[in-house]
């Protein structure tokens, strides 16, 4: 619907993959948050391991880079294009009344994901919890920057205004967050939050890891018990 309109900032050919990448990005960040919450509050450390969390963070970083690339394409096409309305809208986002939200989106959505490059941070749950909230905040601000500036800076100057949203609109936003949290807690209460198939696979891999550790301990004990052979 956005891409088929003639409003400045919406008539962009990269919108379809841009929205798909954004949905995957925010979804992976939400999975990280829920993963850590379930792991901590329901004591599921044996099932929700650090290795699974690290793989999820790597996937999140890859999607974040795709989303960042699509944003850079949009900025470049707008800046070097010949549409004066789109260019003025981009400048208004960066230096106008929405500038704090725009640069906060840039930091939370494009800069903060580079923390996932460090393994120590990827395996530190408190850091990942805070980072997942930062990523979700960046995606929320990105959705706001798609809608609000375009509606504020229309093609007719007498229609220009700054859109902050009414109490009713913000009530819908936070109410949707509350409904999602409520329905998710009901689902966790009534249904298993961990797939049995994945638990069986996890137990299979853990069994082999334990066997390998025991074999390494036996080999190390044999080397310690026969020190004379090394000198010979």
GROMACS .gro file of C-alpha atoms in nm, residues 30-197:
model
  168
   30UNK     CA    1   1.185  -1.023   2.010
   31UNK     CA    2   1.289  -1.389   2.011
   32UNK     CA    3   1.609  -1.293   2.192
   33UNK     CA    4   1.408  -1.107   2.458
   34UNK     CA    5   1.157  -1.389   2.510
   35UNK     CA    6   1.434  -1.649   2.504
   36UNK     CA    7   1.619  -1.481   2.790
   37UNK     CA    8   1.299  -1.421   2.990
   38UNK     CA    9   1.188  -1.783   2.962
   39UNK     CA   10   1.538  -1.906   3.040
   40UNK     CA   11   1.559  -1.694   3.355
   41UNK     CA   12   1.207  -1.706   3.499
   42UNK     CA   13   1.126  -2.069   3.412
   43UNK     CA   14   1.477  -2.204   3.483
   44UNK     CA   15   1.525  -2.359   3.138
   45UNK     CA   16   1.903  -2.331   3.123
   46UNK     CA   17   1.934  -2.698   3.025
   47UNK     CA   18   1.714  -2.654   2.719
   48UNK     CA   19   1.778  -2.293   2.619
   49UNK     CA   20   2.155  -2.311   2.605
   50UNK     CA   21   2.414  -2.046   2.528
   51UNK     CA   22   2.493  -2.214   2.196
   52UNK     CA   23   2.133  -2.168   2.080
   53UNK     CA   24   2.140  -1.807   2.193
   54UNK     CA   25   2.465  -1.744   2.009
   55UNK     CA   26   2.325  -1.886   1.685
   56UNK     CA   27   2.018  -1.665   1.722
   57UNK     CA   28   2.233  -1.356   1.771
   58UNK     CA   29   2.436  -1.441   1.459
   59UNK     CA   30   2.117  -1.469   1.256
   60UNK     CA   31   1.996  -1.139   1.401
   61UNK     CA   32   2.321  -0.969   1.303
   62UNK     CA   33   2.299  -1.101   0.946
   63UNK     CA   34   1.942  -0.973   0.907
   64UNK     CA   35   2.043  -0.640   1.064
   65UNK     CA   36   2.310  -0.596   0.798
   66UNK     CA   37   2.056  -0.666   0.522
   67UNK     CA   38   1.817  -0.412   0.674
   68UNK     CA   39   2.099  -0.157   0.704
   69UNK     CA   40   2.197  -0.212   0.341
   70UNK     CA   41   1.839  -0.152   0.224
   71UNK     CA   42   1.827   0.168   0.429
   72UNK     CA   43   2.148   0.292   0.271
   73UNK     CA   44   2.005   0.215  -0.074
   74UNK     CA   45   1.697   0.419   0.010
   75UNK     CA   46   1.902   0.714   0.137
   76UNK     CA   47   2.133   0.707  -0.166
   77UNK     CA   48   1.851   0.681  -0.420
   78UNK     CA   49   1.667   0.968  -0.253
   79UNK     CA   50   1.975   1.191  -0.227
   80UNK     CA   51   2.097   1.139  -0.584
   81UNK     CA   52   1.748   1.129  -0.734
   82UNK     CA   53   1.571   1.418  -0.901
   83UNK     CA   54   1.258   1.415  -0.683
   84UNK     CA   55   1.272   1.734  -0.479
   85UNK     CA   56   0.992   1.622  -0.246
   86UNK     CA   57   1.170   1.301  -0.143
   87UNK     CA   58   1.497   1.488  -0.093
   88UNK     CA   59   1.333   1.754   0.124
   89UNK     CA   60   1.168   1.479   0.327
   90UNK     CA   61   1.505   1.311   0.388
   91UNK     CA   62   1.658   1.640   0.501
   92UNK     CA   63   1.360   1.703   0.725
   93UNK     CA   64   1.408   1.363   0.887
   94UNK     CA   65   1.777   1.425   0.953
   95UNK     CA   66   1.769   1.790   1.057
   96UNK     CA   67   1.404   1.877   1.122
   97UNK     CA   68   1.176   1.817   1.421
   98UNK     CA   69   1.211   1.439   1.379
   99UNK     CA   70   1.592   1.448   1.390
  100UNK     CA   71   1.625   1.301   1.745
  101UNK     CA   72   1.401   1.009   1.650
  102UNK     CA   73   1.584   0.961   1.318
  103UNK     CA   74   1.932   0.949   1.471
  104UNK     CA   75   1.809   0.730   1.757
  105UNK     CA   76   1.679   0.489   1.493
  106UNK     CA   77   2.017   0.496   1.317
  107UNK     CA   78   2.200   0.417   1.640
  108UNK     CA   79   1.961   0.149   1.769
  109UNK     CA   80   1.903  -0.023   1.436
  110UNK     CA   81   2.233   0.017   1.249
  111UNK     CA   82   2.513   0.082   1.500
  112UNK     CA   83   2.407  -0.121   1.805
  113UNK     CA   84   2.394  -0.457   1.616
  114UNK     CA   85   2.772  -0.445   1.571
  115UNK     CA   86   2.798  -0.542   1.939
  116UNK     CA   87   2.692  -0.889   1.821
  117UNK     CA   88   3.032  -0.928   1.652
  118UNK     CA   89   3.196  -1.000   1.989
  119UNK     CA   90   3.160  -1.353   2.124
  120UNK     CA   91   3.187  -1.250   2.489
  121UNK     CA   92   2.891  -1.017   2.447
  122UNK     CA   93   2.691  -1.277   2.253
  123UNK     CA   94   2.724  -1.524   2.541
  124UNK     CA   95   2.647  -1.270   2.815
  125UNK     CA   96   2.273  -1.288   2.882
  126UNK     CA   97   2.220  -0.951   3.059
  127UNK     CA   98   2.398  -0.769   2.776
  128UNK     CA   99   2.196  -0.953   2.513
  129UNK     CA  100   1.872  -0.874   2.696
  130UNK     CA  101   1.946  -0.501   2.697
  131UNK     CA  102   2.066  -0.512   2.336
  132UNK     CA  103   1.751  -0.693   2.221
  133UNK     CA  104   1.538  -0.417   2.376
  134UNK     CA  105   1.755  -0.156   2.202
  135UNK     CA  106   1.707  -0.330   1.866
  136UNK     CA  107   1.331  -0.346   1.915
  137UNK     CA  108   1.327   0.022   2.007
  138UNK     CA  109   1.514   0.097   1.686
  139UNK     CA  110   1.261  -0.095   1.480
  140UNK     CA  111   0.970   0.082   1.649
  141UNK     CA  112   1.129   0.419   1.574
  142UNK     CA  113   1.186   0.306   1.215
  143UNK     CA  114   0.814   0.233   1.174
  144UNK     CA  115   0.737   0.573   1.322
  145UNK     CA  116   0.977   0.742   1.079
  146UNK     CA  117   0.806   0.572   0.786
  147UNK     CA  118   0.461   0.706   0.871
  148UNK     CA  119   0.489   1.033   1.066
  149UNK     CA  120   0.727   1.248   0.853
  150UNK     CA  121   0.545   1.168   0.529
  151UNK     CA  122   0.210   1.266   0.677
  152UNK     CA  123   0.366   1.579   0.827
  153UNK     CA  124   0.545   1.699   0.512
  154UNK     CA  125   0.287   1.662   0.238
  155UNK     CA  126   0.322   1.807  -0.112
  156UNK     CA  127   0.115   2.114  -0.021
  157UNK     CA  128   0.290   2.358   0.219
  158UNK     CA  129  -0.033   2.451   0.397
  159UNK     CA  130  -0.062   2.085   0.507
  160UNK     CA  131   0.276   2.078   0.681
  161UNK     CA  132   0.263   1.997   1.051
  162UNK     CA  133   0.446   1.790   1.313
  163UNK     CA  134   0.273   1.465   1.401
  164UNK     CA  135   0.317   1.348   1.759
  165UNK     CA  136   0.012   1.126   1.794
  166UNK     CA  137  -0.290   1.162   2.019
  167UNK     CA  138  -0.356   0.990   2.350
  168UNK     CA  139  -0.595   0.752   2.178
  169UNK     CA  140  -0.334   0.656   1.916
  170UNK     CA  141  -0.067   0.594   2.180
  171UNK     CA  142  -0.326   0.397   2.376
  172UNK     CA  143  -0.370   0.167   2.077
  173UNK     CA  144   0.008   0.124   2.053
  174UNK     CA  145   0.071   0.035   2.417
  175UNK     CA  146  -0.252  -0.162   2.433
  176UNK     CA  147  -0.129  -0.382   2.148
  177UNK     CA  148   0.193  -0.443   2.342
  178UNK     CA  149  -0.010  -0.539   2.648
  179UNK     CA  150  -0.233  -0.774   2.451
  180UNK     CA  151   0.067  -0.946   2.296
  181UNK     CA  152   0.230  -0.996   2.638
  182UNK     CA  153  -0.094  -1.126   2.787
  183UNK     CA  154  -0.162  -1.372   2.504
  184UNK     CA  155   0.199  -1.491   2.510
  185UNK     CA  156   0.181  -1.563   2.883
  186UNK     CA  157  -0.147  -1.751   2.832
  187UNK     CA  158   0.016  -1.958   2.557
  188UNK     CA  159   0.316  -2.041   2.777
  189UNK     CA  160   0.080  -2.137   3.059
  190UNK     CA  161  -0.132  -2.373   2.849
  191UNK     CA  162   0.114  -2.513   2.596
  192UNK     CA  163   0.479  -2.629   2.607
  193UNK     CA  164   0.716  -2.344   2.533
  194UNK     CA  165   0.987  -2.583   2.411
  195UNK     CA  166   0.948  -2.821   2.118
  196UNK     CA  167   0.989  -3.187   2.219
  197UNK     CA  168   1.159  -3.263   1.888
   0.00000   0.00000   0.00000
